[in-house]
Amino acid sequence: MPAQANAPASLPALERFLTYRMHVVNKVSDRDSNRAYQDTCGLPLGEARCLAAIGRYAPLSVNELARAANLNKGQASRSAQALVERGLVTKQACENDARGVLLMPTGEGQARYARIVALIARRNDEIFGCLSKQEQAQLGAMLDRVIAHMADADAEGA
């Protein structure tokens, strides 16, 4: 990293902020994961994440898919449509909402979902393998607390 020649000494170093470091981990992880999803499952990252969510939580509406896959509704909708066109997901009319659809994996979608979950487990080991099992559990618990805190703050702001 470049030296902080212009940064005032009174300000903390950018790379020491947890949010900055989480972004770096996310960016590197997404880049490597995108390549792995393409090579192993023949899907781009967004579609693979959507198929993982559909495989785990089906049936899902597009809104539910967006939340489960951590995407915006437009991204989730485009990815779901691409998965339908690939024959990995089906759309069924939603009984309570004439405009809504429910997404379900096909047989091939379930098989690809199993490959995606295996890849996620492998990527998890690659990324967090430098930590002991105990450290991984501690980090997981801390992340769960941060996620719950942010969800509570988001709910209060809604």
mmCIF file of N, CA, C and O in Angstrom, residues 75-119:
data_model
loop_
_atom_site.group_PDB
_atom_site.id
_atom_site.type_symbol
_atom_site.label_atom_id
_atom_site.label_comp_id
_atom_site.label_asym_id
_atom_site.label_seq_id
_atom_site.Cartn_x
_atom_site.Cartn_y
_atom_site.Cartn_z
ATOM 1 N N GLN A 75 -31.266 -7.227 -9.573
ATOM 2 C CA GLN A 75 -30.238 -8.254 -9.773
ATOM 3 C C GLN A 75 -30.820 -9.645 -9.559
ATOM 4 O O GLN A 75 -30.539 -10.571 -10.321
ATOM 5 N N ALA A 76 -31.623 -9.793 -8.506
ATOM 6 C CA ALA A 76 -32.231 -11.096 -8.214
ATOM 7 C C ALA A 76 -33.160 -11.516 -9.347
ATOM 8 O O ALA A 76 -33.153 -12.677 -9.769
ATOM 9 N N SER A 77 -33.939 -10.582 -9.855
ATOM 10 C CA SER A 77 -34.873 -10.885 -10.943
ATOM 11 C C SER A 77 -34.130 -11.315 -12.206
ATOM 12 O O SER A 77 -34.502 -12.309 -12.851
ATOM 13 N N ARG A 78 -33.080 -10.575 -12.564
ATOM 14 C CA ARG A 78 -32.293 -10.933 -13.762
ATOM 15 C C ARG A 78 -31.609 -12.285 -13.591
ATOM 16 O O ARG A 78 -31.594 -13.106 -14.514
ATOM 17 N N SER A 79 -31.044 -12.531 -12.409
ATOM 18 C CA SER A 79 -30.380 -13.810 -12.164
ATOM 19 C C SER A 79 -31.384 -14.956 -12.181
ATOM 20 O O SER A 79 -31.120 -16.023 -12.739
ATOM 21 N N ALA A 80 -32.553 -14.746 -11.578
ATOM 22 C CA ALA A 80 -33.587 -15.785 -11.579
ATOM 23 C C ALA A 80 -34.016 -16.108 -13.004
ATOM 24 O O ALA A 80 -34.155 -17.285 -13.367
ATOM 25 N N GLN A 81 -34.208 -15.073 -13.816
ATOM 26 C CA GLN A 81 -34.608 -15.302 -15.207
ATOM 27 C C GLN A 81 -33.527 -16.064 -15.964
ATOM 28 O O GLN A 81 -33.828 -16.972 -16.745
ATOM 29 N N ALA A 82 -32.270 -15.727 -15.725
ATOM 30 C CA ALA A 82 -31.169 -16.446 -16.383
ATOM 31 C C ALA A 82 -31.162 -17.914 -15.949
ATOM 32 O O ALA A 82 -30.929 -18.811 -16.776
ATOM 33 N N LEU A 83 -31.441 -18.176 -14.668
ATOM 34 C CA LEU A 83 -31.488 -19.556 -14.178
ATOM 35 C C LEU A 83 -32.670 -20.314 -14.790
ATOM 36 O O LEU A 83 -32.559 -21.510 -15.087
ATOM 37 N N VAL A 84 -33.790 -19.631 -14.997
ATOM 38 C CA VAL A 84 -34.946 -20.239 -15.666
ATOM 39 C C VAL A 84 -34.558 -20.598 -17.098
ATOM 40 O O VAL A 84 -34.814 -21.714 -17.575
ATOM 41 N N GLU A 85 -33.901 -19.666 -17.794
ATOM 42 C CA GLU A 85 -33.492 -19.903 -19.187
ATOM 43 C C GLU A 85 -32.469 -21.025 -19.300
ATOM 44 O O GLU A 85 -32.421 -21.726 -20.314
ATOM 45 N N ARG A 86 -31.678 -21.245 -18.273
ATOM 46 C CA ARG A 86 -30.702 -22.342 -18.260
ATOM 47 C C ARG A 86 -31.351 -23.672 -17.876
ATOM 48 O O ARG A 86 -30.693 -24.705 -17.878
ATOM 49 N N GLY A 87 -32.610 -23.635 -17.476
ATOM 50 C CA GLY A 87 -33.304 -24.854 -17.072
ATOM 51 C C GLY A 87 -32.962 -25.316 -15.665
ATOM 52 O O GLY A 87 -33.192 -26.470 -15.312
ATOM 53 N N LEU A 88 -32.457 -24.419 -14.838
ATOM 54 C CA LEU A 88 -32.064 -24.762 -13.475
ATOM 55 C C LEU A 88 -33.132 -24.401 -12.443
ATOM 56 O O LEU A 88 -33.117 -24.905 -11.321
ATOM 57 N N VAL A 89 -34.055 -23.528 -12.832
ATOM 58 C CA VAL A 89 -35.102 -23.044 -11.938
ATOM 59 C C VAL A 89 -36.408 -22.955 -12.721
ATOM 60 O O VAL A 89 -36.397 -22.661 -13.919
ATOM 61 N N THR A 90 -37.511 -23.217 -12.029
ATOM 62 C CA THR A 90 -38.824 -23.017 -12.628
ATOM 63 C C THR A 90 -39.540 -21.894 -11.894
ATOM 64 O O THR A 90 -39.246 -21.612 -10.726
ATOM 65 N N LYS A 91 -40.468 -21.267 -12.616
ATOM 66 C CA LYS A 91 -41.329 -20.240 -12.027
ATOM 67 C C LYS A 91 -42.733 -20.820 -11.943
ATOM 68 O O LYS A 91 -43.225 -21.402 -12.905
ATOM 69 N N GLN A 92 -43.339 -20.646 -10.793
ATOM 70 C CA GLN A 92 -44.735 -21.045 -10.617
ATOM 71 C C GLN A 92 -45.522 -19.812 -10.179
ATOM 72 O O GLN A 92 -45.011 -18.992 -9.413
ATOM 73 N N ALA A 93 -46.747 -19.708 -10.661
ATOM 74 C CA ALA A 93 -47.601 -18.589 -10.243
ATOM 75 C C ALA A 93 -47.828 -18.658 -8.735
ATOM 76 O O ALA A 93 -48.026 -19.739 -8.181
ATOM 77 N N CYS A 94 -47.801 -17.509 -8.113
ATOM 78 C CA CYS A 94 -48.029 -17.413 -6.671
ATOM 79 C C CYS A 94 -49.533 -17.386 -6.430
ATOM 80 O O CYS A 94 -50.246 -16.604 -7.046
ATOM 81 N N GLU A 95 -50.012 -18.237 -5.547
ATOM 82 C CA GLU A 95 -51.447 -18.337 -5.289
ATOM 83 C C GLU A 95 -52.028 -17.055 -4.705
ATOM 84 O O GLU A 95 -53.149 -16.685 -5.026
ATOM 85 N N ASN A 96 -51.289 -16.351 -3.822
ATOM 86 C CA ASN A 96 -51.826 -15.168 -3.160
ATOM 87 C C ASN A 96 -51.592 -13.879 -3.941
ATOM 88 O O ASN A 96 -52.152 -12.866 -3.584
ATOM 89 N N ASP A 97 -50.743 -13.905 -4.962
ATOM 90 C CA ASP A 97 -50.399 -12.692 -5.707
ATOM 91 C C ASP A 97 -50.368 -13.029 -7.192
ATOM 92 O O ASP A 97 -49.451 -13.709 -7.660
ATOM 93 N N ALA A 98 -51.339 -12.543 -7.931
ATOM 94 C CA ALA A 98 -51.452 -12.881 -9.360
ATOM 95 C C ALA A 98 -50.217 -12.444 -10.153
ATOM 96 O O ALA A 98 -49.882 -13.053 -11.163
ATOM 97 N N ARG A 99 -49.545 -11.381 -9.691
ATOM 98 C CA ARG A 99 -48.353 -10.912 -10.411
ATOM 99 C C ARG A 99 -47.083 -11.613 -9.953
ATOM 100 O O ARG A 99 -46.061 -11.552 -10.621
ATOM 101 N N GLY A 100 -47.126 -12.258 -8.806
ATOM 102 C CA GLY A 100 -45.929 -12.861 -8.221
ATOM 103 C C GLY A 100 -45.656 -14.259 -8.739
ATOM 104 O O GLY A 100 -46.539 -14.937 -9.268
ATOM 105 N N VAL A 101 -44.410 -14.654 -8.597
ATOM 106 C CA VAL A 101 -43.993 -16.013 -8.960
ATOM 107 C C VAL A 101 -43.192 -16.604 -7.817
ATOM 108 O O VAL A 101 -42.622 -15.878 -6.999
ATOM 109 N N LEU A 102 -43.180 -17.925 -7.761
ATOM 110 C CA LEU A 102 -42.349 -18.645 -6.814
ATOM 111 C C LEU A 102 -41.291 -19.400 -7.604
ATOM 112 O O LEU A 102 -41.581 -20.003 -8.641
ATOM 113 N N LEU A 103 -40.084 -19.368 -7.120
ATOM 114 C CA LEU A 103 -38.945 -19.990 -7.783
ATOM 115 C C LEU A 103 -38.601 -21.303 -7.094
ATOM 116 O O LEU A 103 -38.494 -21.356 -5.872
ATOM 117 N N MET A 104 -38.429 -22.339 -7.919
ATOM 118 C CA MET A 104 -38.096 -23.685 -7.419
ATOM 119 C C MET A 104 -36.974 -24.250 -8.291
ATOM 120 O O MET A 104 -36.982 -24.057 -9.503
ATOM 121 N N PRO A 105 -36.024 -24.987 -7.699
ATOM 122 C CA PRO A 105 -34.982 -25.602 -8.527
ATOM 123 C C PRO A 105 -35.545 -26.804 -9.296
ATOM 124 O O PRO A 105 -36.425 -27.507 -8.810
ATOM 125 N N THR A 106 -35.032 -27.005 -10.483
ATOM 126 C CA THR A 106 -35.343 -28.210 -11.250
ATOM 127 C C THR A 106 -34.427 -29.326 -10.752
ATOM 128 O O THR A 106 -33.582 -29.097 -9.880
ATOM 129 N N GLY A 107 -34.557 -30.517 -11.323
ATOM 130 C CA GLY A 107 -33.644 -31.604 -10.959
ATOM 131 C C GLY A 107 -32.202 -31.234 -11.240
ATOM 132 O O GLY A 107 -31.315 -31.446 -10.399
ATOM 133 N N GLU A 108 -31.955 -30.653 -12.415
ATOM 134 C CA GLU A 108 -30.592 -30.203 -12.745
ATOM 135 C C GLU A 108 -30.178 -29.067 -11.820
ATOM 136 O O GLU A 108 -29.017 -28.970 -11.419
ATOM 137 N N GLY A 109 -31.123 -28.210 -11.450
ATOM 138 C CA GLY A 109 -30.831 -27.125 -10.513
ATOM 139 C C GLY A 109 -30.418 -27.654 -9.153
ATOM 140 O O GLY A 109 -29.495 -27.129 -8.525
ATOM 141 N N GLN A 110 -31.080 -28.716 -8.687
ATOM 142 C CA GLN A 110 -30.709 -29.333 -7.402
ATOM 143 C C GLN A 110 -29.305 -29.925 -7.475
ATOM 144 O O GLN A 110 -28.528 -29.800 -6.530
ATOM 145 N N ALA A 111 -28.986 -30.573 -8.598
ATOM 146 C CA ALA A 111 -27.642 -31.143 -8.757
ATOM 147 C C ALA A 111 -26.586 -30.035 -8.769
ATOM 148 O O ALA A 111 -25.530 -30.159 -8.140
ATOM 149 N N ARG A 112 -26.878 -28.939 -9.465
ATOM 150 C CA ARG A 112 -25.931 -27.824 -9.518
ATOM 151 C C ARG A 112 -25.837 -27.149 -8.153
ATOM 152 O O ARG A 112 -24.766 -26.715 -7.749
ATOM 153 N N TYR A 113 -26.955 -27.074 -7.424
ATOM 154 C CA TYR A 113 -26.961 -26.536 -6.060
ATOM 155 C C TYR A 113 -25.998 -27.325 -5.173
ATOM 156 O O TYR A 113 -25.219 -26.738 -4.412
ATOM 157 N N ALA A 114 -26.025 -28.641 -5.280
ATOM 158 C CA ALA A 114 -25.123 -29.478 -4.471
ATOM 159 C C ALA A 114 -23.662 -29.150 -4.797
ATOM 160 O O ALA A 114 -22.821 -29.083 -3.896
ATOM 161 N N ARG A 115 -23.354 -28.916 -6.074
ATOM 162 C CA ARG A 115 -21.977 -28.547 -6.456
ATOM 163 C C ARG A 115 -21.617 -27.165 -5.904
ATOM 164 O O ARG A 115 -20.490 -26.937 -5.478
ATOM 165 N N ILE A 116 -22.591 -26.266 -5.916
ATOM 166 C CA ILE A 116 -22.348 -24.916 -5.390
ATOM 167 C C ILE A 116 -22.051 -24.968 -3.894
ATOM 168 O O ILE A 116 -21.113 -24.329 -3.413
ATOM 169 N N VAL A 117 -22.842 -25.740 -3.145
ATOM 170 C CA VAL A 117 -22.620 -25.834 -1.697
ATOM 171 C C VAL A 117 -21.246 -26.445 -1.405
ATOM 172 O O VAL A 117 -20.536 -25.989 -0.506
ATOM 173 N N ALA A 118 -20.860 -27.454 -2.180
ATOM 174 C CA ALA A 118 -19.523 -28.039 -2.001
ATOM 175 C C ALA A 118 -18.445 -26.997 -2.293
ATOM 176 O O ALA A 118 -17.432 -26.915 -1.579
ATOM 177 N N LEU A 119 -18.657 -26.188 -3.313
ATOM 178 C CA LEU A 119 -17.702 -25.132 -3.646
ATOM 179 C C LEU A 119 -17.661 -24.080 -2.539
ATOM 180 O O LEU A 119 -16.586 -23.615 -2.155
#
